[in-house]
C-alpha atoms as a printed R data frame, in Angstrom:
    type eleno elety resid chain resno       x        y       z
1   ATOM     1    CA   MET     A     1  80.076 -103.078 -57.654
2   ATOM     2    CA   SER     A     2  81.091 -102.491 -54.153
3   ATOM     3    CA   ALA     A     3  79.286 -100.043 -52.122
4   ATOM     4    CA   VAL     A     4  81.062  -96.926 -51.591
5   ATOM     5    CA   PRO     A     5  81.338  -96.045 -47.722
6   ATOM     6    CA   ASN     A     6  79.666  -93.091 -46.432
7   ATOM     7    CA   GLN     A     7  82.257  -90.344 -45.854
8   ATOM     8    CA   PRO     A     8  81.828  -88.707 -42.367
9   ATOM     9    CA   ALA     A     9  80.459  -85.340 -42.411
10  ATOM    10    CA   PRO     A    10  82.856  -82.352 -41.785
11  ATOM    11    CA   LEU     A    11  83.076  -81.050 -38.422
12  ATOM    12    CA   ARG     A    12  81.004  -77.834 -37.893
13  ATOM    13    CA   ARG     A    13  79.570  -75.803 -35.010
14  ATOM    14    CA   ASP     A    14  75.785  -76.352 -34.946
15  ATOM    15    CA   ARG     A    15  74.570  -72.694 -34.070
16  ATOM    16    CA   GLU     A    16  70.898  -73.733 -34.504
17  ATOM    17    CA   GLY     A    17  70.983  -76.391 -31.844
18  ATOM    18    CA   GLY     A    18  73.670  -74.810 -29.727
19  ATOM    19    CA   VAL     A    19  73.348  -72.798 -26.432
20  ATOM    20    CA   LEU     A    20  76.374  -70.443 -26.779
21  ATOM    21    CA   GLY     A    21  78.500  -71.155 -29.976
22  ATOM    22    CA   GLY     A    22  77.275  -74.588 -31.073
23  ATOM    23    CA   VAL     A    23  80.577  -76.414 -30.225
24  ATOM    24    CA   CYS     A    24  79.083  -79.073 -28.009
25  ATOM    25    CA   SER     A    25  76.207  -79.506 -30.377
26  ATOM    26    CA   GLY     A    26  78.479  -79.832 -33.405
27  ATOM    27    CA   LEU     A    27  80.928  -82.402 -31.540
28  ATOM    28    CA   GLY     A    28  77.853  -84.471 -30.533
29  ATOM    29    CA   LEU     A    29  76.466  -84.710 -34.020
30  ATOM    30    CA   ARG     A    30  79.907  -85.693 -35.239
31  ATOM    31    CA   LEU     A    31  80.854  -88.227 -32.561
32  ATOM    32    CA   GLY     A    32  77.348  -89.614 -31.958
33  ATOM    33    CA   VAL     A    33  77.238  -88.349 -28.416
34  ATOM    34    CA   ASP     A    34  74.468  -86.413 -26.421
35  ATOM    35    CA   PRO     A    35  75.378  -82.736 -26.405
36  ATOM    36    CA   LEU     A    36  74.491  -82.456 -22.756
37  ATOM    37    CA   VAL     A    37  77.161  -84.983 -21.777
38  ATOM    38    CA   LEU     A    38  79.781  -82.843 -23.473
39  ATOM    39    CA   ARG     A    39  78.453  -79.667 -21.888
40  ATOM    40    CA   VAL     A    40  78.912  -81.242 -18.563
41  ATOM    41    CA   VAL     A    41  82.460  -82.278 -19.431
42  ATOM    42    CA   PHE     A    42  83.310  -78.760 -20.482
43  ATOM    43    CA   ILE     A    43  81.933  -77.236 -17.316
44  ATOM    44    CA   ALA     A    44  83.706  -79.823 -15.129
45  ATOM    45    CA   ALA     A    45  86.916  -79.212 -16.928
46  ATOM    46    CA   SER     A    46  86.434  -75.468 -16.688
47  ATOM    47    CA   ALA     A    47  85.930  -75.699 -12.819
48  ATOM    48    CA   ALA     A    48  89.024  -77.713 -12.580
49  ATOM    49    CA   GLY     A    49  91.585  -75.266 -13.495
50  ATOM    50    CA   GLY     A    50  89.879  -73.532 -16.449
51  ATOM    51    CA   VAL     A    51  91.158  -76.081 -19.086
52  ATOM    52    CA   GLY     A    52  87.577  -76.480 -20.360
53  ATOM    53    CA   LEU     A    53  86.923  -72.811 -20.839
54  ATOM    54    CA   VAL     A    54  90.294  -72.418 -22.838
55  ATOM    55    CA   ALA     A    55  89.403  -75.711 -24.950
56  ATOM    56    CA   TYR     A    56  85.822  -74.211 -25.723
57  ATOM    57    CA   LEU     A    57  87.123  -70.884 -26.851
58  ATOM    58    CA   LEU     A    58  89.701  -72.620 -29.149
59  ATOM    59    CA   ALA     A    59  87.133  -74.963 -30.706
60  ATOM    60    CA   TRP     A    60  84.826  -72.018 -31.140
61  ATOM    61    CA   ALA     A    61  87.617  -69.955 -32.888
62  ATOM    62    CA   LEU     A    62  88.860  -72.765 -35.039
63  ATOM    63    CA   ILE     A    63  85.718  -74.874 -35.961
64  ATOM    64    CA   PRO     A    64  83.634  -73.180 -38.699
65  ATOM    65    CA   ALA     A    65  79.918  -72.543 -38.106
66  ATOM    66    CA   GLU     A    66  76.981  -74.079 -39.960
67  ATOM    67    CA   GLY     A    67  73.312  -73.243 -39.921
68  ATOM    68    CA   PRO     A    68  71.464  -70.139 -38.827
69  ATOM    69    CA   ALA     A    69  71.594  -68.873 -35.299
70  ATOM    70    CA   ARG     A    70  68.932  -70.282 -33.088
71  ATOM    71    CA   TRP     A    71  68.346  -66.940 -31.326
72  ATOM    72    CA   SER     A    72  69.686  -63.492 -31.370
73  ATOM    73    CA   ALA     A    73  70.426  -62.859 -27.795
74  ATOM    74    CA   PRO     A    74  73.464  -60.674 -27.059
75  ATOM    75    CA   ARG     A    75  76.656  -62.616 -27.240
76  ATOM    76    CA   VAL     A    76  80.396  -62.061 -27.847
77  ATOM    77    CA   PRO     A    77  80.343  -60.861 -31.525
78  ATOM    78    CA   GLY     A    78  82.752  -60.584 -34.285
79  ATOM    79    CA   SER     A    79  83.692  -62.425 -37.502
80  ATOM    80    CA   ARG     A    80  86.592  -64.899 -37.508
81  ATOM    81    CA   GLU     A    81  88.716  -62.208 -39.280
82  ATOM    82    CA   SER     A    82  88.101  -59.624 -36.648
83  ATOM    83    CA   TRP     A    83  89.052  -62.194 -33.820
84  ATOM    84    CA   GLN     A    84  92.272  -63.061 -35.830
85  ATOM    85    CA   VAL     A    85  93.245  -59.429 -36.031
86  ATOM    86    CA   ALA     A    86  92.419  -58.931 -32.386
87  ATOM    87    CA   SER     A    87  94.504  -62.105 -31.386
88  ATOM    88    CA   GLY     A    88  97.491  -60.876 -33.401
89  ATOM    89    CA   ILE     A    89  97.343  -57.496 -31.653
90  ATOM    90    CA   GLY     A    90  97.213  -59.214 -28.256
91  ATOM    91    CA   LEU     A    91 100.275  -61.420 -29.126
92  ATOM    92    CA   ILE     A    92 102.204  -58.442 -30.264
93  ATOM    93    CA   VAL     A    93 101.283  -56.587 -27.006
94  ATOM    94    CA   LEU     A    94 102.443  -59.723 -25.066
95  ATOM    95    CA   SER     A    95 105.737  -60.088 -26.689
96  ATOM    96    CA   VAL     A    96 106.526  -56.426 -26.231
97  ATOM    97    CA   LEU     A    97 105.639  -56.602 -22.539
98  ATOM    98    CA   LEU     A    98 107.655  -60.046 -22.054
99  ATOM    99    CA   LEU     A    99 110.557  -58.191 -23.822
100 ATOM   100    CA   PHE     A   100 110.413  -55.261 -21.324
101 ATOM   101    CA   ARG     A   101 110.397  -57.777 -18.476
102 ATOM   102    CA   GLU     A   102 113.427  -59.350 -19.718
103 ATOM   103    CA   TRP     A   103 115.204  -56.246 -20.118
104 ATOM   104    CA   GLY     A   104 114.425  -55.132 -16.699
105 ATOM   105    CA   LEU     A   105 112.106  -52.364 -17.675
106 ATOM   106    CA   TRP     A   106 109.347  -53.684 -15.415
107 ATOM   107    CA   ILE     A   107 107.317  -51.989 -12.720
108 ATOM   108    CA   GLY     A   108 105.697  -55.109 -11.339
109 ATOM   109    CA   ASP     A   109 102.969  -57.683 -12.333
110 ATOM   110    CA   ALA     A   110 100.599  -56.117  -9.817
111 ATOM   111    CA   LEU     A   111 100.272  -52.976 -11.989
112 ATOM   112    CA   VAL     A   112 101.109  -53.944 -15.616
113 ATOM   113    CA   TRP     A   113  98.626  -56.780 -16.095
114 ATOM   114    CA   PRO     A   114  95.472  -54.896 -14.697
115 ATOM   115    CA   VAL     A   115  96.588  -51.807 -16.786
116 ATOM   116    CA   VAL     A   116  96.671  -53.960 -20.058
117 ATOM   117    CA   LEU     A   117  93.238  -55.430 -19.294
118 ATOM   118    CA   ALA     A   118  91.787  -51.889 -18.442
119 ATOM   119    CA   VAL     A   119  93.342  -50.464 -21.582
120 ATOM   120    CA   ALA     A   120  91.840  -53.173 -23.652
121 ATOM   121    CA   GLY     A   121  88.326  -53.006 -21.997
122 ATOM   122    CA   GLY     A   122  88.436  -48.995 -22.317
123 ATOM   123    CA   ALA     A   123  89.353  -49.296 -25.962
124 ATOM   124    CA   LEU     A   124  86.231  -51.454 -26.697
125 ATOM   125    CA   LEU     A   125  83.934  -49.109 -24.792
126 ATOM   126    CA   TRP     A   126  85.294  -46.086 -26.417
127 ATOM   127    CA   ARG     A   127  84.962  -47.676 -29.751
128 ATOM   128    CA   GLU     A   128  81.318  -48.392 -29.198
129 ATOM   129    CA   SER     A   129  80.582  -44.788 -27.733
130 ATOM   130    CA   THR     A   130  82.399  -42.974 -30.601
131 ATOM   131    CA   SER     A   131  81.363  -45.230 -33.420
132 ATOM   132    CA   ALA     A   132  78.534  -43.874 -35.920
133 ATOM   133    CA   PRO     A   133  74.992  -45.256 -35.136
134 ATOM   134    CA   ARG     A   134  74.214  -48.076 -37.703
135 ATOM   135    CA   ALA     A   135  70.901  -47.821 -39.487
136 ATOM   136    CA   PRO     A   136  68.390  -50.626 -38.379
137 ATOM   137    CA   ALA     A   137  67.925  -53.262 -40.907
138 ATOM   138    CA   HIS     A   138  64.549  -54.767 -41.742
139 ATOM   139    CA   GLY     A   139  63.131  -57.770 -39.802
140 ATOM   140    CA   THR     A   140  65.121  -59.779 -37.292
141 ATOM   141    CA   ARG     A   141  68.441  -58.497 -38.852
142 ATOM   142    CA   ALA     A   142  68.180  -55.422 -36.632
143 ATOM   143    CA   LEU     A   143  68.348  -57.802 -33.414
144 ATOM   144    CA   ARG     A   144  71.752  -59.078 -34.761
145 ATOM   145    CA   VAL     A   145  73.268  -55.676 -35.075
146 ATOM   146    CA   GLY     A   146  71.987  -54.584 -31.422
147 ATOM   147    CA   GLY     A   147  73.332  -57.874 -30.101
148 ATOM   148    CA   ASN     A   148  76.766  -57.279 -31.764
149 ATOM   149    CA   ALA     A   149  77.016  -53.702 -30.051
150 ATOM   150    CA   LEU     A   150  75.731  -54.910 -26.681
151 ATOM   151    CA   GLY     A   151  78.276  -57.913 -26.688
152 ATOM   152    CA   ARG     A   152  81.264  -55.616 -27.429
153 ATOM   153    CA   ALA     A   153  80.270  -52.998 -24.738
154 ATOM   154    CA   ALA     A   154  79.655  -56.049 -22.231
155 ATOM   155    CA   LEU     A   155  83.153  -57.688 -23.070
156 ATOM   156    CA   GLY     A   156  84.837  -54.284 -22.545
157 ATOM   157    CA   ALA     A   157  83.029  -53.566 -19.214
158 ATOM   158    CA   ALA     A   158  83.952  -57.107 -17.928
159 ATOM   159    CA   LEU     A   159  87.635  -56.506 -18.908
160 ATOM   160    CA   VAL     A   160  87.764  -53.280 -17.009
161 ATOM   161    CA   VAL     A   161  85.988  -54.791 -13.770
162 ATOM   162    CA   GLY     A   162  88.222  -57.809 -14.042
163 ATOM   163    CA   ALA     A   163  91.382  -55.533 -14.242
164 ATOM   164    CA   GLY     A   164  90.265  -53.786 -11.046
165 ATOM   165    CA   LEU     A   165  89.537  -56.994  -9.270
166 ATOM   166    CA   ILE     A   166  93.016  -58.310 -10.340
167 ATOM   167    CA   PHE     A   167  94.670  -55.190  -9.124
168 ATOM   168    CA   LEU     A   168  93.123  -55.357  -5.763
169 ATOM   169    CA   TYR     A   169  93.864  -59.006  -5.355
170 ATOM   170    CA   LEU     A   170  97.426  -58.662  -6.343
171 ATOM   171    CA   ASN     A   171  97.919  -55.856  -3.950
172 ATOM   172    CA   ASP     A   172  96.289  -57.846  -1.092
173 ATOM   173    CA   ALA     A   173  93.302  -55.329  -0.771
174 ATOM   174    CA   LEU     A   174  90.667  -58.158  -1.010
175 ATOM   175    CA   ARG     A   175  92.304  -60.284   1.820
176 ATOM   176    CA   PRO     A   176  89.966  -58.924   4.668
177 ATOM   177    CA   ALA     A   177  86.870  -59.752   2.577
178 ATOM   178    CA   ARG     A   178  87.997  -63.109   1.087
179 ATOM   179    CA   ASP     A   179  85.351  -65.183   3.034
180 ATOM   180    CA   VAL     A   180  82.511  -62.819   2.149
181 ATOM   181    CA   LEU     A   181  83.533  -62.738  -1.574
182 ATOM   182    CA   LEU     A   182  83.917  -66.575  -1.852
183 ATOM   183    CA   ALA     A   183  80.460  -66.916  -0.446
184 ATOM   184    CA   VAL     A   184  78.992  -64.361  -2.823
185 ATOM   185    CA   VAL     A   185  80.924  -66.029  -5.832
186 ATOM   186    CA   VAL     A   186  79.666  -69.483  -4.868
187 ATOM   187    CA   VAL     A   187  76.055  -68.160  -4.574
188 ATOM   188    CA   VAL     A   188  76.133  -66.377  -7.833
189 ATOM   189    CA   VAL     A   189  77.473  -69.389  -9.716
190 ATOM   190    CA   ALA     A   190  74.836  -71.659  -8.212
191 ATOM   191    CA   LEU     A   191  71.950  -69.255  -9.045
192 ATOM   192    CA   THR     A   192  73.469  -68.964 -12.655
193 ATOM   193    CA   LEU     A   193  73.623  -72.715 -13.099
194 ATOM   194    CA   ILE     A   194  69.988  -72.916 -11.672
195 ATOM   195    CA   LEU     A   195  68.496  -70.039 -13.608
196 ATOM   196    CA   ALA     A   196  70.364  -70.273 -16.810
197 ATOM   197    CA   PRO     A   197  67.773  -72.513 -18.784
198 ATOM   198    CA   TRP     A   198  64.851  -70.108 -17.712
199 ATOM   199    CA   TRP     A   199  66.852  -67.085 -18.899
200 ATOM   200    CA   ILE     A   200  67.817  -68.677 -22.073
201 ATOM   201    CA   ARG     A   201  64.234  -69.734 -22.677
202 ATOM   202    CA   LEU     A   202  62.957  -66.384 -21.879
203 ATOM   203    CA   ALA     A   203  65.474  -64.613 -24.045
204 ATOM   204    CA   ARG     A   204  64.643  -66.825 -26.894
205 ATOM   205    CA   GLY     A   205  60.937  -66.281 -26.570
206 ATOM   206    CA   LEU     A   206  61.362  -62.456 -26.426
207 ATOM   207    CA   ALA     A   207  63.365  -62.564 -29.624
208 ATOM   208    CA   GLU     A   208  60.881  -64.719 -31.445
209 ATOM   209    CA   GLU     A   209  58.075  -62.483 -30.290
210 ATOM   210    CA   ARG     A   210  59.877  -59.314 -31.379
211 ATOM   211    CA   ALA     A   211  60.669  -60.875 -34.720
212 ATOM   212    CA   GLU     A   212  56.982  -61.922 -35.043
213 ATOM   213    CA   ARG     A   213  55.655  -58.456 -34.141
214 ATOM   214    CA   ILE     A   214  57.852  -56.882 -36.821
215 ATOM   215    CA   ARG     A   215  56.795  -59.243 -39.368
216 ATOM   216    CA   SER     A   216  52.986  -58.610 -38.505
217 ATOM   217    CA   GLN     A   217  53.637  -54.816 -38.606
218 ATOM   218    CA   GLU     A   218  55.272  -55.197 -41.913
219 ATOM   219    CA   ARG     A   219  52.182  -57.241 -43.271
220 ATOM   220    CA   ALA     A   220  49.621  -54.772 -41.889
221 ATOM   221    CA   GLU     A   221  51.537  -51.850 -43.539
222 ATOM   222    CA   LEU     A   222  51.666  -53.788 -46.742
223 ATOM   223    CA   ALA     A   223  47.888  -54.589 -46.648
224 ATOM   224    CA   ALA     A   224  47.097  -50.909 -45.831
225 ATOM   225    CA   HIS     A   225  49.023  -49.550 -48.723
226 ATOM   226    CA   LEU     A   226  47.519  -52.036 -51.156
227 ATOM   227    CA   HIS     A   227  44.230  -51.131 -50.009
228 ATOM   228    CA   ASP     A   228  44.672  -47.349 -50.174
229 ATOM   229    CA   SER     A   229  46.263  -47.255 -53.524
230 ATOM   230    CA   VAL     A   230  46.195  -50.355 -55.710
231 ATOM   231    CA   LEU     A   231  42.765  -51.732 -54.848
232 ATOM   232    CA   GLN     A   232  41.186  -48.147 -55.018
233 ATOM   233    CA   THR     A   233  43.042  -47.538 -58.358
234 ATOM   234    CA   LEU     A   234  41.640  -50.942 -59.729
235 ATOM   235    CA   ALA     A   235  38.155  -50.037 -58.795
236 ATOM   236    CA   LEU     A   236  38.398  -46.699 -60.649
237 ATOM   237    CA   MET     A   237  39.640  -48.298 -63.623
238 ATOM   238    CA   GLN     A   238  36.687  -50.716 -63.655
239 ATOM   239    CA   ARG     A   239  34.245  -47.621 -63.646
240 ATOM   240    CA   ARG     A   240  36.424  -45.993 -66.406
241 ATOM   241    CA   SER     A   241  36.787  -48.940 -68.656
242 ATOM   242    CA   GLN     A   242  35.123  -47.256 -71.513
243 ATOM   243    CA   ASP     A   243  37.872  -44.430 -71.622
244 ATOM   244    CA   PRO     A   244  41.150  -46.244 -72.570
245 ATOM   245    CA   ARG     A   245  43.107  -43.021 -72.255
246 ATOM   246    CA   THR     A   246  42.029  -42.582 -68.609
247 ATOM   247    CA   VAL     A   247  42.734  -46.273 -67.794
248 ATOM   248    CA   ALA     A   248  46.175  -46.068 -69.282
249 ATOM   249    CA   SER     A   249  46.823  -42.889 -67.156
250 ATOM   250    CA   LEU     A   250  45.534  -44.396 -64.096
251 ATOM   251    CA   ALA     A   251  47.677  -47.452 -64.539
252 ATOM   252    CA   ARG     A   252  50.888  -45.549 -65.279
253 ATOM   253    CA   ARG     A   253  50.270  -43.192 -62.055
254 ATOM   254    CA   GLN     A   254  49.667  -46.291 -59.938
255 ATOM   255    CA   GLU     A   255  52.846  -48.079 -61.467
256 ATOM   256    CA   ARG     A   256  54.756  -44.890 -60.567
257 ATOM   257    CA   GLU     A   257  53.552  -44.725 -57.089
258 ATOM   258    CA   LEU     A   258  54.145  -48.398 -56.281
259 ATOM   259    CA   ARG     A   259  57.687  -48.214 -57.596
260 ATOM   260    CA   ALA     A   260  58.357  -45.188 -55.493
261 ATOM   261    CA   TRP     A   261  57.047  -46.896 -52.449
262 ATOM   262    CA   LEU     A   262  59.006  -50.150 -52.994
263 ATOM   263    CA   ASN     A   263  62.322  -48.222 -53.511
264 ATOM   264    CA   GLY     A   264  61.643  -45.891 -50.413
265 ATOM   265    CA   ALA     A   265  61.222  -42.877 -52.317
266 ATOM   266    CA   GLY     A   266  58.622  -41.316 -50.174
267 ATOM   267    CA   ALA     A   267  54.999  -40.452 -50.579
268 ATOM   268    CA   PRO     A   268  53.722  -39.244 -54.029
269 ATOM   269    CA   GLY     A   269  53.911  -35.575 -54.364
270 ATOM   270    CA   GLU     A   270  56.832  -34.876 -51.984
271 ATOM   271    CA   ARG     A   271  59.356  -32.526 -53.212
272 ATOM   272    CA   HIS     A   272  62.173  -32.464 -50.734
273 ATOM   273    CA   THR     A   273  64.842  -34.019 -53.097
274 ATOM   274    CA   LEU     A   274  65.775  -33.749 -56.630
275 ATOM   275    CA   ALA     A   275  64.466  -37.312 -57.557
276 ATOM   276    CA   SER     A   276  61.073  -36.820 -55.666
277 ATOM   277    CA   ALA     A   277  60.670  -33.429 -57.688
278 ATOM   278    CA   LEU     A   278  61.420  -35.084 -60.827
279 ATOM   279    CA   HIS     A   279  58.953  -37.778 -60.300
280 ATOM   280    CA   ALA     A   280  56.221  -35.280 -59.386
281 ATOM   281    CA   ALA     A   281  56.838  -33.200 -62.473
282 ATOM   282    CA   ALA     A   282  56.773  -36.322 -64.823
283 ATOM   283    CA   SER     A   283  53.502  -37.419 -63.065
284 ATOM   284    CA   GLU     A   284  51.938  -34.038 -63.615
285 ATOM   285    CA   ILE     A   285  53.013  -33.786 -67.223
286 ATOM   286    CA   GLU     A   286  52.046  -37.288 -68.093
287 ATOM   287    CA   GLU     A   287  48.458  -36.680 -66.656
288 ATOM   288    CA   ALA     A   288  48.164  -33.365 -68.539
289 ATOM   289    CA   HIS     A   289  49.148  -34.522 -71.976
290 ATOM   290    CA   GLY     A   290  48.827  -38.328 -71.810
291 ATOM   291    CA   VAL     A   291  52.172  -39.096 -72.798
292 ATOM   292    CA   PRO     A   292  53.958  -41.976 -70.868
293 ATOM   293    CA   ILE     A   293  57.201  -40.876 -68.961
294 ATOM   294    CA   ASP     A   294  59.726  -43.075 -67.364
295 ATOM   295    CA   VAL     A   295  61.970  -41.716 -64.547
296 ATOM   296    CA   VAL     A   296  65.020  -43.431 -63.482
297 ATOM   297    CA   ALA     A   297  67.114  -41.660 -60.680
298 ATOM   298    CA   VAL     A   298  70.472  -42.829 -59.516
299 ATOM   299    CA   GLY     A   299  71.440  -40.944 -56.418
300 ATOM   300    CA   ASP     A   300  69.866  -37.946 -54.852
301 ATOM   301    CA   CYS     A   301  70.395  -34.598 -53.362
302 ATOM   302    CA   PRO     A   302  68.622  -31.936 -51.429
303 ATOM   303    CA   LEU     A   303  66.090  -29.661 -53.478
304 ATOM   304    CA   ASP     A   304  68.077  -26.579 -53.163
305 ATOM   305    CA   THR     A   305  67.925  -23.459 -55.395
306 ATOM   306    CA   PRO     A   306  70.270  -24.828 -58.072
307 ATOM   307    CA   ALA     A   307  68.465  -28.155 -57.934
308 ATOM   308    CA   GLU     A   308  65.167  -26.504 -58.286
309 ATOM   309    CA   ALA     A   309  66.672  -24.809 -61.453
310 ATOM   310    CA   VAL     A   310  67.713  -28.353 -62.918
311 ATOM   311    CA   VAL     A   311  63.981  -29.720 -62.198
312 ATOM   312    CA   GLY     A   312  62.511  -26.585 -63.895
313 ATOM   313    CA   ALA     A   313  64.599  -26.821 -66.883
314 ATOM   314    CA   ALA     A   314  63.777  -30.721 -67.080
315 ATOM   315    CA   ARG     A   315  60.150  -29.894 -66.650
316 ATOM   316    CA   GLU     A   316  60.186  -27.601 -69.647
317 ATOM   317    CA   ALA     A   317  62.099  -30.105 -71.718
318 ATOM   318    CA   LEU     A   318  59.295  -32.800 -70.721
319 ATOM   319    CA   VAL     A   319  56.558  -30.351 -71.612
320 ATOM   320    CA   ASN     A   320  58.305  -29.808 -75.205
321 ATOM   321    CA   ALA     A   321  58.651  -33.616 -75.620
322 ATOM   322    CA   ALA     A   322  54.949  -34.203 -74.559
323 ATOM   323    CA   LYS     A   323  53.895  -31.564 -77.213
324 ATOM   324    CA   PHE     A   324  55.997  -32.379 -80.111
325 ATOM   325    CA   ALA     A   325  57.303  -35.904 -79.862
326 ATOM   326    CA   GLY     A   326  54.084  -37.597 -80.616
327 ATOM   327    CA   GLU     A   327  52.696  -40.477 -78.662
328 ATOM   328    CA   GLY     A   328  55.975  -42.314 -78.065
329 ATOM   329    CA   PRO     A   329  57.451  -42.599 -74.510
330 ATOM   330    CA   VAL     A   330  59.668  -40.056 -72.873
331 ATOM   331    CA   SER     A   331  62.443  -41.047 -70.742
332 ATOM   332    CA   VAL     A   332  64.281  -39.118 -67.929
333 ATOM   333    CA   TYR     A   333  67.564  -40.408 -66.335
334 ATOM   334    CA   ALA     A   334  69.094  -38.483 -63.539
335 ATOM   335    CA   GLU     A   335  72.484  -38.962 -61.623
336 ATOM   336    CA   ALA     A   336  72.837  -37.004 -58.430
337 ATOM   337    CA   GLY     A   337  76.022  -36.926 -56.259
338 ATOM   338    CA   GLU     A   338  77.654  -34.592 -53.807
339 ATOM   339    CA   ASP     A   339  79.656  -32.719 -56.577
340 ATOM   340    CA   ARG     A   340  77.540  -32.922 -59.849
341 ATOM   341    CA   VAL     A   341  74.050  -33.348 -61.100
342 ATOM   342    CA   GLN     A   342  73.069  -34.535 -64.599
343 ATOM   343    CA   VAL     A   343  69.634  -35.062 -65.962
344 ATOM   344    CA   PHE     A   344  68.866  -36.411 -69.564
345 ATOM   345    CA   VAL     A   345  65.519  -36.019 -71.216
346 ATOM   346    CA   ARG     A   346  65.011  -38.189 -74.238
347 ATOM   347    CA   ASP     A   347  62.177  -38.699 -76.750
348 ATOM   348    CA   ARG     A   348  61.985  -40.429 -80.199
349 ATOM   349    CA   GLY     A   349  60.200  -37.797 -81.896
350 ATOM   350    CA   PRO     A   350  60.835  -36.274 -85.268
351 ATOM   351    CA   GLY     A   351  63.667  -34.115 -83.834
352 ATOM   352    CA   PHE     A   352  64.111  -30.424 -84.915
353 ATOM   353    CA   ASP     A   353  66.873  -27.811 -85.884
354 ATOM   354    CA   PRO     A   354  67.738  -25.649 -82.940
355 ATOM   355    CA   ALA     A   355  69.017  -22.866 -85.209
356 ATOM   356    CA   GLY     A   356  65.503  -22.694 -86.809
357 ATOM   357    CA   VAL     A   357  63.557  -21.987 -83.794
358 ATOM   358    CA   PRO     A   358  61.894  -18.650 -84.046
359 ATOM   359    CA   GLY     A   359  63.192  -15.788 -81.880
360 ATOM   360    CA   ASP     A   360  59.751  -15.351 -80.167
361 ATOM   361    CA   ARG     A   361  59.793  -18.932 -78.755
362 ATOM   362    CA   ARG     A   362  61.498  -18.651 -75.519
363 ATOM   363    CA   GLY     A   363  60.944  -21.901 -74.064
364 ATOM   364    CA   LEU     A   364  64.242  -23.661 -75.122
365 ATOM   365    CA   ARG     A   365  66.347  -20.482 -75.066
366 ATOM   366    CA   GLU     A   366  65.328  -19.084 -71.854
367 ATOM   367    CA   SER     A   367  63.479  -21.736 -69.748
368 ATOM   368    CA   ILE     A   368  66.128  -24.362 -70.451
369 ATOM   369    CA   ILE     A   369  69.448  -23.149 -71.630
370 ATOM   370    CA   GLY     A   370  69.260  -19.653 -69.861
371 ATOM   371    CA   ARG     A   371  67.975  -21.036 -66.584
372 ATOM   372    CA   MET     A   372  70.828  -23.623 -66.361
373 ATOM   373    CA   GLN     A   373  73.311  -20.890 -67.211
374 ATOM   374    CA   ARG     A   374  72.011  -18.364 -64.582
375 ATOM   375    CA   HIS     A   375  72.575  -21.146 -61.974
376 ATOM   376    CA   GLY     A   376  76.112  -21.942 -63.080
377 ATOM   377    CA   GLY     A   377  75.035  -25.090 -65.197
378 ATOM   378    CA   GLU     A   378  74.891  -26.071 -68.782
379 ATOM   379    CA   ALA     A   379  72.058  -27.272 -71.175
380 ATOM   380    CA   VAL     A   380  73.125  -29.054 -74.174
381 ATOM   381    CA   VAL     A   381  70.479  -30.175 -76.967
382 ATOM   382    CA   HIS     A   382  71.131  -33.164 -79.032
383 ATOM   383    CA   THR     A   383  68.835  -33.713 -81.905
384 ATOM   384    CA   GLY     A   384  68.427  -34.257 -85.650
385 ATOM   385    CA   ALA     A   385  65.834  -34.777 -88.222
386 ATOM   386    CA   GLY     A   386  64.191  -38.145 -87.455
387 ATOM   387    CA   ALA     A   387  66.656  -38.917 -84.668
388 ATOM   388    CA   GLY     A   388  64.719  -37.779 -81.707
389 ATOM   389    CA   THR     A   389  65.776  -35.275 -79.084
390 ATOM   390    CA   GLU     A   390  68.012  -35.503 -75.951
391 ATOM   391    CA   VAL     A   391  68.348  -32.462 -73.557
392 ATOM   392    CA   GLU     A   392  71.371  -32.878 -71.315
393 ATOM   393    CA   LEU     A   393  71.416  -30.766 -68.098
394 ATOM   394    CA   THR     A   394  74.559  -30.554 -65.997
395 ATOM   395    CA   LEU     A   395  75.220  -28.557 -62.802
396 ATOM   396    CA   GLU     A   396  78.392  -28.698 -60.786
397 ATOM   397    CA   ARG     A   397  77.182  -28.449 -57.114
398 ATOM   398    CA   ARG     A   398  79.469  -26.009 -55.035
399 ATOM   399    CA   SER     A   399  80.374  -27.424 -51.544
């Protein structure tokens, strides 16, 4: 059998080994050329008429990227789809302007093009200033979010400044200071080329140091929480090993606290929201009656007066289940939204007949059904002999 020749790898931008967009690094890997040589070629072509800059931007937009970003310094952000939309809008505006120019509805290049650039840059700046703040992500992902916002703001500021310079140049306002400006530009470009490697190395070091500091803080917080909760509970369980009921209660409480901590539900005992109040009530009843209670909450809402009524009714239903449902587990499922709150309390006990409850037993009639009705809600009891009991609490929240 003849050997199958190796297929060349697809052309990709190498973001991990790149300096800006990974174009030169990817082309170097594909062509077998040192990326430094390609970078010099692009810089020389950019200095000779700007062809290299245009070619680099086209390659960055058309060649897909591969690999993780090597560093998280501020750069021109945006996904390929967003750049395609922006390019389409720019082409439409350009076609409209050229059409006005052909029709004679033109007030001069010295005013139109600076205005277009200034409007584009101002739109970017206004978009960043009026957009809602993004929640910081964990770890190094927060660096990427900050870099995107800073990159868009820097691009908008560059467009506005460039529009002002073009306006001054086209109106001959820069002619008296041409020699001074040329010298300043040459010095700035020279210093940029000289200091760029150190600046890039410094930015990478700062990004890596910040990411490592975030990881160290997360590890320290995790170790402190495990020491204060899990390890202390394990030590207490060893001392109470002769009492199975106490050990089971400690294990259940620690499991609930650990789940709440992993899900970001706040510290145990806090009752600022419906979900935290349900967890706290379930923990208290479980410790008092020794019956395992599982709580699952989807969504959450503030613990206002109607929500407190729902928690109170659910607590009474949990107490009844713990007293009369035997040793089987009790489950609580809550759904909370802006317009509606629903809580289900289920057990696998023997069930009962609601009509046969004596009149002097006011727990179900007043603490559950009556409480929900007084706050504009509804309580429905689903039960039957040998089928367990489910208490459904529903409350429509008024905006």
